[in-house]
PDB file of C-alpha atoms and ligand atoms in Angstrom:
ATOM      1  CA  MET A   1     -37.183  17.942   6.568  1.00 58.00           C
ATOM      2  CA  PHE A   2     -35.909  16.977  10.002  1.00 68.00           C
ATOM      3  CA  MET A   3     -32.512  18.456  10.956  1.00 78.00           C
ATOM      4  CA  ARG A   4     -30.271  16.222  13.061  1.00 85.00           C
ATOM      5  CA  LYS A   5     -28.727  18.007  16.033  1.00 92.00           C
ATOM      6  CA  TRP A   6     -26.489  15.117  17.115  1.00 95.00           C
ATOM      7  CA  PRO A   7     -25.864  11.496  16.128  1.00 95.00           C
ATOM      8  CA  GLY A   8     -28.207  10.190  18.876  1.00 96.00           C
ATOM      9  CA  VAL A   9     -31.902  10.772  19.515  1.00 96.00           C
ATOM     10  CA  LEU A  10     -33.437  12.499  22.538  1.00 97.00           C
ATOM     11  CA  ILE A  11     -36.924  11.235  23.412  1.00 98.00           C
ATOM     12  CA  ALA A  12     -38.767  13.119  26.178  1.00 98.00           C
ATOM     13  CA  PHE A  13     -41.879  11.703  27.870  1.00 99.00           C
ATOM     14  CA  GLU A  14     -44.251  14.385  29.125  1.00 98.00           C
ATOM     15  CA  GLY A  15     -47.645  14.537  30.802  1.00 98.00           C
ATOM     16  CA  ILE A  16     -49.263  15.277  34.137  1.00 97.00           C
ATOM     17  CA  ASP A  17     -48.483  13.236  37.263  1.00 95.00           C
ATOM     18  CA  GLY A  18     -49.984   9.754  37.071  1.00 95.00           C
ATOM     19  CA  SER A  19     -50.242   9.764  33.264  1.00 97.00           C
ATOM     20  CA  GLY A  20     -47.887   6.774  33.069  1.00 98.00           C
ATOM     21  CA  LEU A  21     -44.552   8.433  32.263  1.00 98.00           C
ATOM     22  CA  SER A  22     -42.326   6.102  34.261  1.00 98.00           C
ATOM     23  CA  THR A  23     -44.256   2.978  33.154  1.00 98.00           C
ATOM     24  CA  HIS A  24     -44.123   3.817  29.466  1.00 98.00           C
ATOM     25  CA  SER A  25     -40.603   5.267  29.293  1.00 98.00           C
ATOM     26  CA  LYS A  26     -39.296   2.073  30.891  1.00 98.00           C
ATOM     27  CA  LEU A  27     -41.315  -0.202  28.579  1.00 98.00           C
ATOM     28  CA  LEU A  28     -40.078   1.715  25.529  1.00 98.00           C
ATOM     29  CA  TYR A  29     -36.503   1.393  26.786  1.00 98.00           C
ATOM     30  CA  GLU A  30     -36.924  -2.378  27.187  1.00 98.00           C
ATOM     31  CA  TYR A  31     -38.452  -2.670  23.740  1.00 98.00           C
ATOM     32  CA  LEU A  32     -35.752  -0.686  21.912  1.00 98.00           C
ATOM     33  CA  THR A  33     -33.059  -2.720  23.646  1.00 97.00           C
ATOM     34  CA  SER A  34     -34.847  -5.992  22.808  1.00 98.00           C
ATOM     35  CA  ILE A  35     -35.058  -5.223  19.091  1.00 96.00           C
ATOM     36  CA  GLY A  36     -31.350  -4.582  18.842  1.00 95.00           C
ATOM     37  CA  TYR A  37     -30.672  -0.917  19.504  1.00 95.00           C
ATOM     38  CA  GLN A  38     -27.535  -1.145  21.596  1.00 93.00           C
ATOM     39  CA  LYS A  39     -26.923   2.331  22.857  1.00 96.00           C
ATOM     40  CA  VAL A  40     -30.115   3.202  24.721  1.00 97.00           C
ATOM     41  CA  TYR A  41     -30.138   5.122  27.998  1.00 98.00           C
ATOM     42  CA  LEU A  42     -33.174   5.576  30.272  1.00 98.00           C
ATOM     43  CA  THR A  43     -33.123   8.562  32.589  1.00 98.00           C
ATOM     44  CA  LYS A  44     -35.426  10.980  34.416  1.00 98.00           C
ATOM     45  CA  GLU A  45     -35.878  14.463  35.827  1.00 98.00           C
ATOM     46  CA  PRO A  46     -35.673  15.415  38.621  1.00 98.00           C
ATOM     47  CA  THR A  47     -32.359  13.510  38.739  1.00 98.00           C
ATOM     48  CA  ASN A  48     -30.800  11.918  41.787  1.00 98.00           C
ATOM     49  CA  SER A  49     -28.229  14.704  42.111  1.00 98.00           C
ATOM     50  CA  PRO A  50     -28.109  16.736  45.349  1.00 97.00           C
ATOM     51  CA  ILE A  51     -30.191  19.387  43.561  1.00 97.00           C
ATOM     52  CA  GLY A  52     -32.722  16.764  42.411  1.00 98.00           C
ATOM     53  CA  ASN A  53     -32.951  15.401  45.943  1.00 97.00           C
ATOM     54  CA  LEU A  54     -33.547  18.880  47.326  1.00 96.00           C
ATOM     55  CA  ILE A  55     -36.364  19.289  44.777  1.00 97.00           C
ATOM     56  CA  LYS A  56     -37.947  15.980  45.899  1.00 96.00           C
ATOM     57  CA  ASP A  57     -37.644  17.035  49.563  1.00 95.00           C
ATOM     58  CA  ILE A  58     -39.462  20.284  48.823  1.00 95.00           C
ATOM     59  CA  LEU A  59     -42.189  18.494  46.803  1.00 93.00           C
ATOM     60  CA  GLN A  60     -42.734  15.939  49.548  1.00 90.00           C
ATOM     61  CA  ARG A  61     -42.681  18.692  52.167  1.00 86.00           C
ATOM     62  CA  ARG A  62     -39.682  17.229  53.954  1.00 88.00           C
ATOM     63  CA  THR A  63     -37.936  20.591  54.276  1.00 83.00           C
ATOM     64  CA  SER A  64     -39.398  22.775  56.954  1.00 74.00           C
ATOM     65  CA  ASN A  65     -38.441  26.149  55.540  1.00 88.00           C
ATOM     66  CA  LEU A  66     -38.867  25.965  51.772  1.00 91.00           C
ATOM     67  CA  THR A  67     -42.099  25.722  49.797  1.00 90.00           C
ATOM     68  CA  ALA A  68     -42.683  24.920  46.132  1.00 93.00           C
ATOM     69  CA  ARG A  69     -43.068  28.492  44.812  1.00 95.00           C
ATOM     70  CA  PRO A  70     -42.699  28.587  41.018  1.00 97.00           C
ATOM     71  CA  ASP A  71     -39.682  30.916  40.814  1.00 98.00           C
ATOM     72  CA  LEU A  72     -37.649  28.826  43.264  1.00 97.00           C
ATOM     73  CA  MET A  73     -38.715  25.573  41.594  1.00 98.00           C
ATOM     74  CA  ALA A  74     -37.997  26.846  38.067  1.00 98.00           C
ATOM     75  CA  LEU A  75     -34.456  27.768  39.104  1.00 98.00           C
ATOM     76  CA  LEU A  76     -33.880  24.493  40.932  1.00 98.00           C
ATOM     77  CA  PHE A  77     -35.231  22.334  38.088  1.00 98.00           C
ATOM     78  CA  ALA A  78     -33.040  24.302  35.628  1.00 98.00           C
ATOM     79  CA  SER A  79     -29.969  23.750  37.842  1.00 98.00           C
ATOM     80  CA  ASP A  80     -30.789  20.061  38.091  1.00 98.00           C
ATOM     81  CA  ARG A  81     -31.091  20.016  34.297  1.00 98.00           C
ATOM     82  CA  ILE A  82     -27.498  21.314  34.012  1.00 98.00           C
ATOM     83  CA  TYR A  83     -26.480  18.279  36.040  1.00 98.00           C
ATOM     84  CA  HIS A  84     -28.563  16.046  33.773  1.00 98.00           C
ATOM     85  CA  LEU A  85     -27.180  17.482  30.531  1.00 98.00           C
ATOM     86  CA  PHE A  86     -23.529  17.803  31.499  1.00 98.00           C
ATOM     87  CA  TYR A  87     -22.700  15.799  34.632  1.00 98.00           C
ATOM     88  CA  GLU A  88     -24.941  12.737  35.122  1.00 98.00           C
ATOM     89  CA  PRO A  89     -22.597   9.712  34.992  1.00 98.00           C
ATOM     90  CA  ILE A  90     -23.635   7.138  32.383  1.00 98.00           C
ATOM     91  CA  ARG A  91     -21.803   3.848  32.767  1.00 97.00           C
ATOM     92  CA  TRP A  92     -21.071   2.231  29.430  1.00 95.00           C
ATOM     93  CA  ASN A  93     -18.562  -0.513  28.509  1.00 92.00           C
ATOM     94  CA  ASN A  94     -16.206   0.189  31.413  1.00 93.00           C
ATOM     95  CA  LYS A  95     -16.218   3.917  30.818  1.00 95.00           C
ATOM     96  CA  ILE A  96     -18.251   6.761  32.201  1.00 98.00           C
ATOM     97  CA  ILE A  97     -19.934   9.209  29.868  1.00 98.00           C
ATOM     98  CA  LYS A  98     -20.610  12.547  31.551  1.00 98.00           C
ATOM     99  CA  GLY A  99     -24.084  13.869  30.889  1.00 98.00           C
ATOM    100  CA  ILE A 100     -26.788  13.137  28.335  1.00 98.00           C
ATOM    101  CA  MET A 101     -25.431  15.726  25.887  1.00 98.00           C
ATOM    102  CA  ARG A 102     -22.234  13.722  25.521  1.00 98.00           C
ATOM    103  CA  ALA A 103     -24.271  10.509  25.215  1.00 98.00           C
ATOM    104  CA  LEU A 104     -26.246  12.054  22.340  1.00 97.00           C
ATOM    105  CA  GLU A 105     -22.981  13.057  20.682  1.00 97.00           C
ATOM    106  CA  GLU A 106     -21.886   9.427  21.025  1.00 96.00           C
ATOM    107  CA  GLY A 107     -25.033   8.205  19.266  1.00 96.00           C
ATOM    108  CA  PHE A 108     -27.224   7.093  22.186  1.00 97.00           C
ATOM    109  CA  ILE A 109     -30.994   7.033  22.124  1.00 97.00           C
ATOM    110  CA  VAL A 110     -31.692   8.860  25.388  1.00 98.00           C
ATOM    111  CA  ILE A 111     -35.186   8.385  26.823  1.00 98.00           C
ATOM    112  CA  THR A 112     -36.001  10.860  29.559  1.00 98.00           C
ATOM    113  CA  ASP A 113     -39.016  10.679  31.875  1.00 98.00           C
ATOM    114  CA  ARG A 114     -39.664  14.483  31.902  1.00 98.00           C
ATOM    115  CA  TYR A 115     -37.553  17.294  30.468  1.00 98.00           C
ATOM    116  CA  VAL A 116     -37.679  21.073  30.033  1.00 98.00           C
ATOM    117  CA  TYR A 117     -41.326  20.911  28.857  1.00 98.00           C
ATOM    118  CA  SER A 118     -42.295  19.902  32.409  1.00 98.00           C
ATOM    119  CA  SER A 119     -40.745  23.139  33.669  1.00 98.00           C
ATOM    120  CA  ILE A 120     -42.749  25.170  31.179  1.00 98.00           C
ATOM    121  CA  ALA A 121     -45.995  23.365  32.026  1.00 98.00           C
ATOM    122  CA  TYR A 122     -45.543  23.180  35.820  1.00 97.00           C
ATOM    123  CA  GLN A 123     -43.724  26.429  36.636  1.00 98.00           C
ATOM    124  CA  SER A 124     -45.545  28.854  34.288  1.00 98.00           C
ATOM    125  CA  ILE A 125     -48.298  29.550  36.747  1.00 96.00           C
ATOM    126  CA  HIS A 126     -49.761  32.226  38.967  1.00 93.00           C
ATOM    127  CA  ASP A 127     -49.040  31.433  42.601  1.00 93.00           C
ATOM    128  CA  LYS A 128     -51.465  33.781  44.312  1.00 91.00           C
ATOM    129  CA  LYS A 129     -50.368  32.892  47.815  1.00 90.00           C
ATOM    130  CA  ASN A 130     -46.784  33.971  47.201  1.00 93.00           C
ATOM    131  CA  ASN A 131     -47.698  36.575  44.606  1.00 95.00           C
ATOM    132  CA  VAL A 132     -45.455  35.058  41.918  1.00 96.00           C
ATOM    133  CA  ARG A 133     -46.498  34.785  38.292  1.00 96.00           C
ATOM    134  CA  LEU A 134     -44.242  33.198  35.658  1.00 98.00           C
ATOM    135  CA  SER A 135     -44.984  33.141  31.921  1.00 98.00           C
ATOM    136  CA  PHE A 136     -43.807  30.546  29.364  1.00 98.00           C
ATOM    137  CA  ASN A 137     -41.145  33.069  28.333  1.00 98.00           C
ATOM    138  CA  ASP A 138     -39.886  33.530  31.890  1.00 98.00           C
ATOM    139  CA  VAL A 139     -39.410  29.783  32.288  1.00 98.00           C
ATOM    140  CA  MET A 140     -37.866  29.410  28.828  1.00 98.00           C
ATOM    141  CA  ARG A 141     -35.391  32.196  29.622  1.00 98.00           C
ATOM    142  CA  ILE A 142     -34.343  30.396  32.811  1.00 98.00           C
ATOM    143  CA  ASN A 143     -33.744  27.333  30.577  1.00 98.00           C
ATOM    144  CA  TRP A 144     -31.926  29.166  27.782  1.00 98.00           C
ATOM    145  CA  PHE A 145     -29.133  26.550  27.667  1.00 98.00           C
ATOM    146  CA  VAL A 146     -31.448  23.571  27.084  1.00 98.00           C
ATOM    147  CA  PRO A 147     -31.683  22.096  23.574  1.00 98.00           C
ATOM    148  CA  ASP A 148     -35.058  20.775  22.404  1.00 97.00           C
ATOM    149  CA  ALA A 149     -35.742  17.045  22.327  1.00 97.00           C
ATOM    150  CA  ASP A 150     -35.995  15.273  18.961  1.00 96.00           C
ATOM    151  CA  ILE A 151     -39.192  13.447  19.925  1.00 97.00           C
ATOM    152  CA  VAL A 152     -41.724  14.455  22.591  1.00 98.00           C
ATOM    153  CA  VAL A 153     -44.192  11.740  23.632  1.00 98.00           C
ATOM    154  CA  PHE A 154     -47.135  13.383  25.408  1.00 98.00           C
ATOM    155  CA  LEU A 155     -49.381  11.042  27.387  1.00 98.00           C
ATOM    156  CA  ASP A 156     -52.785  12.667  27.204  1.00 98.00           C
ATOM    157  CA  VAL A 157     -54.717  11.178  30.128  1.00 98.00           C
ATOM    158  CA  PRO A 158     -57.747  12.847  31.781  1.00 96.00           C
ATOM    159  CA  LEU A 159     -56.935  14.470  35.087  1.00 94.00           C
ATOM    160  CA  SER A 160     -59.549  12.473  37.037  1.00 93.00           C
ATOM    161  CA  ILE A 161     -57.893   9.192  35.990  1.00 95.00           C
ATOM    162  CA  CYS A 162     -54.416  10.487  36.866  1.00 94.00           C
ATOM    163  CA  LEU A 163     -55.511  11.608  40.332  1.00 91.00           C
ATOM    164  CA  GLU A 164     -57.156   8.271  40.985  1.00 91.00           C
ATOM    165  CA  ARG A 165     -53.942   6.432  40.008  1.00 91.00           C
ATOM    166  CA  ILE A 166     -51.773   8.680  42.171  1.00 89.00           C
ATOM    167  CA  LYS A 167     -54.028   8.073  45.183  1.00 85.00           C
ATOM    168  CA  ASN A 168     -54.237   4.309  44.664  1.00 87.00           C
ATOM    169  CA  VAL A 169     -50.628   3.676  43.903  1.00 82.00           C
ATOM    170  CA  ARG A 170     -48.490   6.121  45.760  1.00 72.00           C
ATOM    171  CA  GLY A 171     -50.600   7.079  48.700  1.00 68.00           C
ATOM    172  CA  ILE A 172     -48.503  10.206  49.270  1.00 65.00           C
ATOM    173  CA  ILE A 173     -49.763  13.330  47.600  1.00 68.00           C
ATOM    174  CA  GLU A 174     -46.945  15.668  46.600  1.00 72.00           C
ATOM    175  CA  ALA A 175     -47.084  19.468  46.582  1.00 68.00           C
ATOM    176  CA  PHE A 176     -48.183  19.610  42.933  1.00 73.00           C
ATOM    177  CA  GLU A 177     -50.767  16.831  43.039  1.00 71.00           C
ATOM    178  CA  ASN A 178     -54.069  18.653  43.380  1.00 82.00           C
ATOM    179  CA  ILE A 179     -56.854  19.106  40.897  1.00 88.00           C
ATOM    180  CA  GLU A 180     -56.700  22.896  40.438  1.00 89.00           C
ATOM    181  CA  TYR A 181     -52.976  22.981  39.922  1.00 92.00           C
ATOM    182  CA  LEU A 182     -52.794  19.927  37.653  1.00 93.00           C
ATOM    183  CA  SER A 183     -55.625  21.214  35.460  1.00 95.00           C
ATOM    184  CA  GLU A 184     -53.629  24.428  34.959  1.00 96.00           C
ATOM    185  CA  VAL A 185     -50.572  22.298  34.134  1.00 97.00           C
ATOM    186  CA  TYR A 186     -52.617  20.236  31.655  1.00 97.00           C
ATOM    187  CA  ASN A 187     -53.824  23.399  29.912  1.00 97.00           C
ATOM    188  CA  ASN A 188     -50.245  24.665  29.753  1.00 98.00           C
ATOM    189  CA  TYR A 189     -49.174  21.416  28.080  1.00 98.00           C
ATOM    190  CA  ILE A 190     -51.891  21.761  25.426  1.00 98.00           C
ATOM    191  CA  LYS A 191     -50.833  25.354  24.717  1.00 98.00           C
ATOM    192  CA  LEU A 192     -47.163  24.360  24.673  1.00 98.00           C
ATOM    193  CA  LEU A 193     -47.702  21.423  22.280  1.00 98.00           C
ATOM    194  CA  ASP A 194     -49.306  23.850  19.887  1.00 97.00           C
ATOM    195  CA  GLU A 195     -46.269  26.143  20.071  1.00 96.00           C
ATOM    196  CA  LEU A 196     -43.837  23.239  19.637  1.00 96.00           C
ATOM    197  CA  LYS A 197     -45.465  22.333  16.300  1.00 93.00           C
ATOM    198  CA  ASN A 198     -43.453  25.112  14.675  1.00 92.00           C
ATOM    199  CA  LYS A 199     -40.157  23.687  15.910  1.00 94.00           C
ATOM    200  CA  ASN A 200     -37.866  20.916  14.730  1.00 89.00           C
ATOM    201  CA  ILE A 201     -39.501  18.320  17.042  1.00 95.00           C
ATOM    202  CA  HIS A 202     -41.577  15.191  16.394  1.00 96.00           C
ATOM    203  CA  ILE A 203     -44.583  15.403  18.669  1.00 97.00           C
ATOM    204  CA  ILE A 204     -46.384  12.160  19.452  1.00 98.00           C
ATOM    205  CA  VAL A 205     -49.598  12.594  21.439  1.00 98.00           C
ATOM    206  CA  VAL A 206     -50.943   9.309  22.809  1.00 98.00           C
ATOM    207  CA  LYS A 207     -54.389   9.220  24.384  1.00 98.00           C
ATOM    208  CA  GLY A 208     -54.974   7.349  27.624  1.00 97.00           C
ATOM    209  CA  VAL A 209     -58.698   6.837  26.890  1.00 97.00           C
ATOM    210  CA  ASP A 210     -60.547   5.656  23.767  1.00 96.00           C
ATOM    211  CA  GLU A 211     -63.350   7.487  21.893  1.00 95.00           C
ATOM    212  CA  LYS A 212     -65.911   6.234  24.426  1.00 95.00           C
ATOM    213  CA  GLY A 213     -63.853   7.592  27.300  1.00 92.00           C
ATOM    214  CA  ASP A 214     -62.812   4.123  28.491  1.00 95.00           C
ATOM    215  CA  VAL A 215     -59.295   3.748  29.857  1.00 96.00           C
ATOM    216  CA  ARG A 216     -56.856   2.124  27.415  1.00 98.00           C
ATOM    217  CA  SER A 217     -54.698  -0.639  28.870  1.00 98.00           C
ATOM    218  CA  ILE A 218     -50.957  -0.243  29.423  1.00 98.00           C
ATOM    219  CA  ASP A 219     -50.317  -2.659  26.518  1.00 98.00           C
ATOM    220  CA  GLU A 220     -52.539  -0.750  24.150  1.00 98.00           C
ATOM    221  CA  VAL A 221     -50.933   2.588  24.992  1.00 98.00           C
ATOM    222  CA  GLN A 222     -47.418   1.113  24.836  1.00 98.00           C
ATOM    223  CA  ASP A 223     -48.082  -0.565  21.463  1.00 98.00           C
ATOM    224  CA  GLU A 224     -49.065   2.780  19.997  1.00 98.00           C
ATOM    225  CA  ILE A 225     -45.988   4.489  21.479  1.00 98.00           C
ATOM    226  CA  ARG A 226     -43.689   1.782  20.058  1.00 98.00           C
ATOM    227  CA  ARG A 227     -45.242   1.889  16.623  1.00 98.00           C
ATOM    228  CA  ARG A 228     -45.062   5.661  16.368  1.00 98.00           C
ATOM    229  CA  VAL A 229     -41.563   6.030  17.830  1.00 98.00           C
ATOM    230  CA  ILE A 230     -40.172   3.295  15.567  1.00 97.00           C
ATOM    231  CA  ASP A 231     -41.811   4.965  12.611  1.00 96.00           C
ATOM    232  CA  VAL A 232     -39.953   8.203  13.374  1.00 95.00           C
ATOM    233  CA  LEU A 233     -36.656   6.421  14.121  1.00 94.00           C
ATOM    234  CA  ARG A 234     -36.732   4.286  10.958  1.00 91.00           C
ATOM    235  CA  HIS A 235     -38.046   6.782   8.488  1.00 82.00           C
ATOM    236  CA  GLU A 236     -36.795  10.094   9.658  1.00 72.00           C
ATOM    237  CA  ILE A 237     -33.959   9.851  12.094  1.00 67.00           C
ATOM    238  CA  ILE A 238     -31.772   6.769  12.058  1.00 58.00           C
ATOM    239  CA  ASP A 239     -30.577   5.817   8.580  1.00 50.00           C
TER     240      ASP A 239
HETATM  241  P1  ADP B   1     -46.137   8.758  36.297  1.00 85.69           P
HETATM  242  O1  ADP B   1     -44.693   8.351  36.167  1.00 85.69           O
HETATM  243  O2  ADP B   1     -46.621   9.519  35.080  1.00 85.69           O
HETATM  244  O3  ADP B   1     -46.491   9.458  37.550  1.00 85.69           O
HETATM  245  P2  ADP B   1     -46.652   5.914  36.515  1.00 85.69           P
HETATM  246  O4  ADP B   1     -45.995   5.336  35.300  1.00 85.69           O
HETATM  247  O5  ADP B   1     -45.959   5.770  37.827  1.00 85.69           O
HETATM  248  O6  ADP B   1     -47.028   7.442  36.268  1.00 85.69           O
HETATM  249  O7  ADP B   1     -48.111   5.277  36.555  1.00 85.69           O
HETATM  250  C1  ADP B   1     -48.953   5.445  37.664  1.00 85.69           C
HETATM  251  C2  ADP B   1     -49.784   4.176  37.839  1.00 85.69           C
HETATM  252  O8  ADP B   1     -50.711   4.059  36.774  1.00 85.69           O
HETATM  253  C3  ADP B   1     -48.951   2.896  37.836  1.00 85.69           C
HETATM  254  O9  ADP B   1     -49.451   2.050  38.841  1.00 85.69           O
HETATM  255  C4  ADP B   1     -49.204   2.293  36.492  1.00 85.69           C
HETATM  256  O10 ADP B   1     -49.163   0.876  36.521  1.00 85.69           O
HETATM  257  C5  ADP B   1     -50.614   2.783  36.191  1.00 85.69           C
HETATM  258  N1  ADP B   1     -50.853   2.929  34.756  1.00 85.69           N
HETATM  259  C6  ADP B   1     -50.068   3.547  33.853  1.00 85.69           C
HETATM  260  N2  ADP B   1     -50.627   3.487  32.624  1.00 85.69           N
HETATM  261  C7  ADP B   1     -51.798   2.821  32.758  1.00 85.69           C
HETATM  262  C8  ADP B   1     -52.849   2.402  31.860  1.00 85.69           C
HETATM  263  N3  ADP B   1     -52.818   2.690  30.564  1.00 85.69           N
HETATM  264  N4  ADP B   1     -53.877   1.744  32.364  1.00 85.69           N
HETATM  265  C9  ADP B   1     -53.932   1.467  33.670  1.00 85.69           C
HETATM  266  N5  ADP B   1     -52.990   1.807  34.582  1.00 85.69           N
HETATM  267  C10 ADP B   1     -51.936   2.468  34.129  1.00 85.69           C
HETATM  268  P1  TYD B   2     -41.972  12.810  39.194  1.00 85.69           P
HETATM  269  O1  TYD B   2     -41.684  12.331  37.807  1.00 85.69           O
HETATM  270  O2  TYD B   2     -43.321  12.579  39.773  1.00 85.69           O
HETATM  271  O3  TYD B   2     -40.857  12.281  40.156  1.00 85.69           O
HETATM  272  P2  TYD B   2     -40.947  11.063  41.163  1.00 85.69           P
HETATM  273  O4  TYD B   2     -41.309   9.876  40.324  1.00 85.69           O
HETATM  274  O5  TYD B   2     -39.568  11.056  41.711  1.00 85.69           O
HETATM  275  O6  TYD B   2     -42.015  11.419  42.155  1.00 85.69           O
HETATM  276  O7  TYD B   2     -41.654  14.369  39.158  1.00 85.69           O
HETATM  277  C1  TYD B   2     -41.759  15.139  40.272  1.00 85.69           C
HETATM  278  C2  TYD B   2     -42.630  16.327  40.020  1.00 85.69           C
HETATM  279  O8  TYD B   2     -41.846  17.395  39.501  1.00 85.69           O
HETATM  280  C3  TYD B   2     -43.794  16.138  39.091  1.00 85.69           C
HETATM  281  O9  TYD B   2     -44.956  16.634  39.748  1.00 85.69           O
HETATM  282  C4  TYD B   2     -43.474  17.059  37.920  1.00 85.69           C
HETATM  283  C5  TYD B   2     -42.602  18.093  38.536  1.00 85.69           C
HETATM  284  N1  TYD B   2     -41.651  18.790  37.633  1.00 85.69           N
HETATM  285  C6  TYD B   2     -41.724  20.170  37.525  1.00 85.69           C
HETATM  286  O10 TYD B   2     -42.571  20.823  38.151  1.00 85.69           O
HETATM  287  N2  TYD B   2     -40.828  20.822  36.739  1.00 85.69           N
HETATM  288  C7  TYD B   2     -39.855  20.170  36.056  1.00 85.69           C
HETATM  289  O11 TYD B   2     -39.053  20.792  35.340  1.00 85.69           O
HETATM  290  C8  TYD B   2     -39.787  18.731  36.186  1.00 85.69           C
HETATM  291  C9  TYD B   2     -38.715  17.967  35.455  1.00 85.69           C
HETATM  292  C10 TYD B   2     -40.710  18.069  36.989  1.00 85.69           C
END
């Protein structure tokens, strides 16, 4: 039995860089709006708050004196998440709703491109250079104030494909976008998804390749996401 935490629904998209999070969260948003859900809000982490912008500067190596060590990044992402949960302004019918928590209380379907699960996957690592090692528990403790999502959509795309997409599309390689690091992140996600099974969360894992290892098209992946999300919304969440 699924316990409702709030009138709305929080859907978090997760996966490694280049797995298609921004593409698919946006397409799901457009779809839900087009079929008549009225209160739908699309958002992302890192946010565009001053803290989120500092994070992006560090990741793109635009700050000369800070590097992306996991302890610093875990604390910054958690601070940015406070902004996201409680301060991000959501414009709606001539009023401003403050933060996604309030939006969920007001019945919104909130779709977020990354959430606390990214912190657990990306910051629970051993940074040998800086001699910092964070466990899942360390990162979860830093995020003690964060409620779980209702639905987690994990885009399971092989690392080689993700790296190829990042190179082709963005050109810039961010601090986290290298094969050794992202394979550690991928393994963390797999371990984390296993742990999340015991919680009050609907986990939807969508594969980016078929049984033969061929890449699935955006439409194919999106169709599966839509079908499975709607199934959860209609049968288990929204009456
Ligand atoms: P992320 O937000 O996870 O970094 P994006 O959504 O920006 O990833 O996707 C990266 C690139 O990969 C984009 O150019 C997007 O069009 C492409 N892409 C996403 N999903 C697929 C897919 N299933 N097949 C082919 N290309 C895809
Ligand atoms: P990304 O979605 O790639 O942002 P943008 O589209 O603005 O480039 O996210 C930036 C990076 O931050 C990505 O590599 C994942 C990472 N990240 C964490 O390490 N921890 C977190 O808690 C979050 C939310 C993201």
